[in-house]
Short mmCIF file of C-alpha atoms and ligand atoms in Angstrom, two decimals:
data_model
loop_
_atom_site.label_atom_id
_atom_site.label_comp_id
_atom_site.label_asym_id
_atom_site.label_seq_id
_atom_site.Cartn_x
_atom_site.Cartn_y
_atom_site.Cartn_z
CA MET A 155 60.31 -35.71 78.68
CA SER A 156 56.42 -34.49 77.98
CA VAL A 157 53.77 -34.92 80.27
CA HIS A 158 52.19 -37.22 77.24
CA THR A 159 55.34 -39.47 77.93
CA GLU A 160 55.81 -39.08 81.77
CA ILE A 161 52.23 -39.53 82.47
CA LYS A 162 50.88 -43.44 83.83
CA LYS A 163 47.42 -42.22 83.97
CA VAL A 164 45.69 -39.27 82.07
CA THR A 165 43.55 -37.07 84.45
CA THR A 166 42.00 -33.91 84.44
CA GLN A 167 45.12 -31.99 85.83
CA THR A 168 47.22 -33.91 83.23
CA LEU A 169 45.36 -32.45 80.45
CA GLN A 170 45.62 -28.43 82.10
CA LYS A 171 49.48 -29.31 82.51
CA MET A 172 49.28 -29.72 78.38
CA LYS A 173 48.17 -26.88 78.02
CA ALA A 174 50.07 -24.98 79.93
CA ASN A 175 53.65 -26.38 78.48
CA LYS A 176 51.74 -26.14 75.32
CA GLU A 177 51.50 -29.69 74.23
CA LYS A 178 48.94 -30.62 72.39
CA ILE A 179 46.05 -33.09 73.27
CA SER A 180 44.95 -36.05 71.46
CA MET A 181 41.03 -37.18 71.51
CA LEU A 182 39.88 -39.83 69.90
CA THR A 183 36.44 -41.95 70.13
CA ALA A 184 35.83 -45.47 71.05
CA TYR A 185 32.58 -47.49 71.30
CA ASP A 186 33.73 -50.55 72.33
CA PHE A 187 36.88 -52.78 74.18
CA SER A 188 38.50 -53.82 71.68
CA PHE A 189 39.00 -50.36 69.82
CA ALA A 190 39.53 -48.63 73.49
CA LYS A 191 42.45 -51.39 74.33
CA ILE A 192 44.23 -50.74 70.73
CA PHE A 193 43.96 -46.57 70.89
CA ASP A 194 44.82 -46.79 74.49
CA ALA A 195 48.20 -48.90 73.88
CA ALA A 196 49.01 -46.45 70.92
CA GLY A 197 48.53 -44.11 73.56
CA ILE A 198 45.96 -41.60 73.62
CA ASP A 199 44.94 -38.82 75.86
CA VAL A 200 41.65 -38.88 76.20
CA ILE A 201 39.02 -41.60 74.46
CA LEU A 202 35.73 -40.03 73.89
CA VAL A 203 32.92 -42.19 73.74
CA GLY A 204 31.10 -40.37 71.72
CA ASP A 205 26.82 -40.02 70.64
CA SER A 206 28.12 -40.37 67.71
CA ALA A 207 27.24 -43.90 68.64
CA SER A 208 23.77 -43.39 67.70
CA ASN A 209 25.05 -42.62 64.44
CA VAL A 210 28.18 -45.13 63.47
CA MET A 211 27.09 -47.61 66.16
CA ALA A 212 23.51 -47.79 65.43
CA GLY A 213 23.19 -46.25 62.30
CA HIS A 214 20.69 -43.64 63.07
CA GLU A 215 20.80 -40.38 61.18
CA THR A 216 21.05 -38.35 64.19
CA THR A 217 22.61 -38.57 67.97
CA LEU A 218 19.15 -37.99 69.64
CA PRO A 219 17.80 -41.33 69.70
CA ILE A 220 20.47 -42.71 71.58
CA THR A 221 19.41 -43.70 75.39
CA LEU A 222 21.79 -43.17 78.58
CA ASP A 223 21.46 -47.45 79.00
CA GLN A 224 23.26 -47.52 75.38
CA MET A 225 25.50 -45.54 76.15
CA ILE A 226 26.25 -46.41 79.54
CA TYR A 227 26.66 -50.45 77.43
CA HIS A 228 29.40 -48.76 75.32
CA ALA A 229 31.11 -46.83 78.00
CA SER A 230 31.45 -49.83 80.36
CA SER A 231 32.51 -51.79 77.22
CA VAL A 232 35.40 -48.90 76.59
CA ILE A 233 36.06 -48.79 80.43
CA ARG A 234 37.36 -52.53 79.90
CA GLY A 235 40.41 -52.08 77.45
CA VAL A 236 41.67 -48.96 78.87
CA ASN A 237 44.60 -48.44 81.76
CA ARG A 238 46.10 -45.12 80.88
CA SER A 239 43.67 -42.65 78.84
CA LEU A 240 41.30 -40.35 80.14
CA VAL A 241 37.69 -41.87 79.33
CA VAL A 242 34.61 -39.30 79.14
CA VAL A 243 30.78 -39.88 78.42
CA ASP A 244 28.76 -37.79 76.23
CA MET A 245 25.29 -36.69 78.16
CA PRO A 246 22.96 -38.33 76.02
CA PHE A 247 19.91 -36.45 74.39
CA GLY A 248 17.01 -36.19 76.60
CA SER A 249 19.09 -37.13 80.02
CA TYR A 250 19.61 -33.62 80.65
CA GLN A 251 17.72 -30.91 79.27
CA SER A 252 14.61 -31.45 81.64
CA ASN A 253 16.34 -29.98 85.04
CA SER A 254 19.38 -30.35 86.99
CA LYS A 255 18.21 -33.24 89.44
CA GLU A 256 17.73 -34.76 86.13
CA ALA A 257 21.05 -34.20 84.58
CA LEU A 258 22.90 -35.24 88.10
CA VAL A 259 20.94 -38.31 87.86
CA SER A 260 22.67 -39.52 84.61
CA ALA A 261 25.58 -38.52 85.66
CA PHE A 262 25.98 -40.64 88.78
CA ARG A 263 24.41 -43.51 86.35
CA ILE A 264 27.64 -43.02 83.89
CA MET A 265 29.87 -42.68 86.89
CA LYS A 266 29.04 -45.65 88.74
CA GLU A 267 27.55 -47.88 86.36
CA THR A 268 30.47 -47.66 83.71
CA GLY A 269 33.39 -46.39 85.98
CA ALA A 270 34.21 -43.96 83.50
CA HIS A 271 36.13 -40.75 84.56
CA ALA A 272 34.03 -37.69 83.08
CA ILE A 273 31.39 -36.55 81.43
CA LYS A 274 30.18 -34.23 78.30
CA ILE A 275 27.52 -32.24 78.49
CA GLU A 276 26.42 -30.01 75.14
CA GLY A 277 25.33 -26.18 75.32
CA GLY A 278 26.46 -23.08 77.58
CA GLU A 279 24.46 -20.87 79.41
CA GLU A 280 21.37 -23.13 78.91
CA VAL A 281 22.97 -26.24 80.57
CA LEU A 282 24.71 -24.21 83.26
CA GLU A 283 22.34 -24.75 86.16
CA SER A 284 23.20 -28.73 85.37
CA VAL A 285 26.77 -27.91 84.82
CA LYS A 286 27.59 -26.24 87.92
CA ARG A 287 25.19 -29.14 89.89
CA ILE A 288 27.54 -32.20 88.57
CA LEU A 289 30.60 -30.38 88.91
CA ALA A 290 29.40 -30.11 92.97
CA ALA A 291 28.68 -33.65 93.48
CA GLY A 292 32.76 -34.00 92.04
CA VAL A 293 31.92 -35.36 88.51
CA PRO A 294 34.57 -33.54 86.11
CA VAL A 295 32.42 -32.19 82.79
CA MET A 296 33.78 -30.90 79.75
CA GLY A 297 31.92 -29.00 78.01
CA HIS A 298 30.75 -29.14 73.93
CA LEU A 299 29.81 -25.88 71.95
CA GLY A 300 29.38 -25.21 68.40
CA LEU A 301 27.61 -27.20 66.41
CA THR A 302 25.85 -28.78 68.92
CA PRO A 303 24.38 -32.57 67.18
CA GLN A 304 22.26 -32.84 69.78
CA SER A 305 20.65 -29.65 68.69
CA ILE A 306 20.34 -30.33 64.75
CA TYR A 307 16.55 -30.06 64.29
CA LYS A 308 17.04 -25.92 65.81
CA PHE A 309 19.99 -26.02 63.55
CA GLY A 310 19.06 -27.35 60.28
CA THR A 311 22.12 -28.16 58.86
CA TYR A 312 25.41 -29.09 59.83
CA THR A 313 27.60 -26.40 58.83
CA VAL A 314 30.04 -24.25 60.52
CA ARG A 315 28.67 -22.63 63.49
CA ALA A 316 29.52 -19.33 64.82
CA LYS A 317 29.99 -17.11 61.63
CA GLU A 318 28.00 -14.78 62.78
CA GLU A 319 29.54 -11.91 65.54
CA ALA A 320 25.98 -12.56 67.54
CA GLU A 321 26.99 -16.15 68.03
CA ALA A 322 30.60 -15.72 67.81
CA GLU A 323 30.25 -13.44 70.74
CA LYS A 324 27.20 -15.77 73.05
CA LEU A 325 29.81 -18.36 72.15
CA LYS A 326 32.83 -17.36 73.81
CA LYS A 327 30.36 -15.54 77.07
CA ASP A 328 29.39 -19.26 77.09
CA ALA A 329 33.59 -20.96 77.35
CA LEU A 330 34.07 -18.19 79.97
CA MET A 331 30.98 -19.32 81.78
CA LEU A 332 31.87 -23.05 81.89
CA GLN A 333 35.40 -22.14 82.75
CA GLU A 334 34.28 -19.98 85.51
CA ALA A 335 31.95 -23.04 86.27
CA GLY A 336 34.35 -25.44 86.72
CA CYS A 337 34.58 -27.60 83.67
CA PHE A 338 38.15 -29.08 82.44
CA GLY A 339 38.18 -28.82 79.51
CA ILE A 340 35.63 -27.53 76.17
CA VAL A 341 35.40 -29.26 72.47
CA LEU A 342 34.88 -27.01 70.14
CA GLU A 343 32.88 -28.48 67.01
CA LYS A 344 33.03 -26.96 63.34
CA ILE A 345 33.82 -22.81 63.88
CA PRO A 346 35.97 -20.83 62.52
CA ALA A 347 39.28 -21.21 63.35
CA MET A 348 40.02 -17.61 64.36
CA LEU A 349 37.26 -17.99 66.66
CA ALA A 350 38.74 -21.16 67.41
CA LYS A 351 42.28 -19.59 68.68
CA GLU A 352 40.38 -16.89 70.53
CA VAL A 353 38.64 -18.81 72.58
CA SER A 354 41.35 -20.93 73.08
CA GLU A 355 44.08 -18.23 74.04
CA SER A 356 41.47 -16.50 76.43
CA LEU A 357 40.96 -19.75 78.25
CA HIS A 358 42.98 -21.68 81.00
CA VAL A 359 41.39 -24.81 80.51
CA PRO A 360 41.87 -27.10 77.29
CA THR A 361 39.65 -26.65 73.84
CA ILE A 362 39.79 -30.15 72.14
CA GLY A 363 38.86 -28.70 68.05
CA ILE A 364 36.79 -30.76 65.75
CA GLY A 365 36.36 -28.88 62.43
CA ALA A 366 37.61 -26.07 64.79
CA GLY A 367 41.53 -25.33 62.74
CA LYS A 368 44.97 -25.81 64.69
CA TYR A 369 44.55 -23.58 67.17
CA CYS A 370 43.13 -25.45 69.74
CA ASP A 371 44.51 -27.40 72.40
CA GLY A 372 44.29 -30.50 71.26
CA GLN A 373 41.86 -32.31 68.39
CA VAL A 374 38.99 -34.91 68.30
CA LEU A 375 38.13 -37.25 66.22
CA VAL A 376 35.22 -39.47 65.21
CA MET A 377 37.28 -43.25 65.33
CA HIS A 378 34.84 -44.86 62.20
CA ASP A 379 35.85 -41.13 59.96
CA MET A 380 39.82 -41.55 60.68
CA LEU A 381 39.93 -44.46 60.13
CA GLY A 382 37.50 -44.44 56.86
CA ILE A 383 35.13 -47.37 58.37
CA ASN A 384 32.75 -44.90 56.68
CA ASN A 385 33.92 -43.90 53.97
CA GLU A 386 31.16 -42.39 52.62
CA PHE A 387 31.78 -38.93 54.94
CA LYS A 388 34.79 -36.77 54.15
CA PRO A 389 34.23 -33.42 55.13
CA ARG A 390 36.89 -30.82 54.67
CA PHE A 391 38.27 -31.03 58.24
CA LEU A 392 38.54 -34.87 58.63
CA ARG A 393 41.77 -36.22 57.99
CA GLN A 394 41.42 -39.94 56.66
CA TYR A 395 44.39 -41.96 58.61
CA LEU A 396 43.03 -45.52 56.76
CA ASP A 397 40.91 -46.82 54.17
CA MET A 398 39.94 -49.83 56.50
CA ASN A 399 36.55 -49.90 54.37
CA THR A 400 38.14 -50.79 51.51
CA LEU A 401 40.60 -53.53 54.02
CA ILE A 402 37.76 -55.16 55.22
CA THR A 403 36.04 -55.75 51.82
CA GLY A 404 38.86 -57.48 50.64
CA ALA A 405 39.69 -59.02 53.52
CA VAL A 406 35.52 -60.55 53.49
CA GLN A 407 35.89 -61.10 49.95
CA HIS A 408 38.93 -62.78 50.60
CA TYR A 409 37.40 -65.39 53.12
CA ILE A 410 34.26 -65.86 50.71
CA LYS A 411 36.02 -67.08 47.96
CA ASP A 412 38.32 -69.54 50.39
CA VAL A 413 35.12 -71.14 51.93
CA LYS A 414 32.84 -71.38 48.25
CA SER A 415 36.57 -73.09 46.84
CA ASN A 416 36.88 -75.65 49.66
CA ASP A 417 40.45 -73.96 50.75
CA PHE A 418 39.05 -73.19 54.16
CA PRO A 419 39.94 -74.68 56.24
CA ASN A 420 42.73 -76.56 55.69
CA GLU A 421 44.75 -79.62 57.17
CA GLN A 422 46.51 -77.33 59.50
CA GLU A 423 43.17 -75.59 60.44
CA GLN A 424 40.63 -78.08 61.49
CA TYR A 425 41.32 -81.04 64.63
O1 KIV B 66 29.97 -38.18 69.91
C1 KIV B 66 30.67 -37.39 69.22
O2 KIV B 66 31.91 -38.00 68.47
C2 KIV B 66 31.52 -36.14 69.84
C3 KIV B 66 32.48 -35.54 68.65
C4 KIV B 66 32.52 -35.01 67.75
C5 KIV B 66 33.38 -35.03 70.00
O3 KIV B 66 30.30 -35.52 70.79
#
């Protein structure tokens, strides 16, 4: 039997076992109770309450505006829908960069006020002190390297990162540092597949890729992208599993027609 089917509750240790067993890890974002409940029941290993909520839930252009209070609201809603999946919550922009004490206080708030199981933080060496301090307090930390959307104004674009030797070398060093510090896993976003392969093979903790190719130990997608809710975003790395935008539009138009024609509600649908 696979670790995935055996396990009643996914923990950070489960993910290490899955990597050791060469079993791929499935991860999806969720931001509310109802979708989290569906994903958990469907058997997803990890639910990420991503700061992509800033884009897909609040309609902002970047992940920068979302606040710690808003992340806590989303994460506590998700937690109420989950029985089995591991729930990881993004530390939002501005909640950890000032210093490691601020980072620890933000991590405590997420853990105490949401009941989530772990936090995720963007960056390598520059956030290492905060990562270590949060880990020392007993909070599991997931790293995030490559394209780190909170630094979009530094990068200037959302294109593939670490194509050049110097950036690739830094990424490899950062991944090892995060592992040595005690991170239980690392998200690799939008980097060349062969670099992600090298990093994944050099680590004993799992890598979870998004736009980082097939050699990562697991994959993550933003739910709105993979379900086709937002069908304007079609990057090369995305596989869309449903066209929810078209399905929902059709259902809403049908409802409008039924209301306007006085077909809804009918005799059976009233008291
Ligand atoms: O916020 C998010 O959804 C993420 C994923 C893209 C990994 O960090």
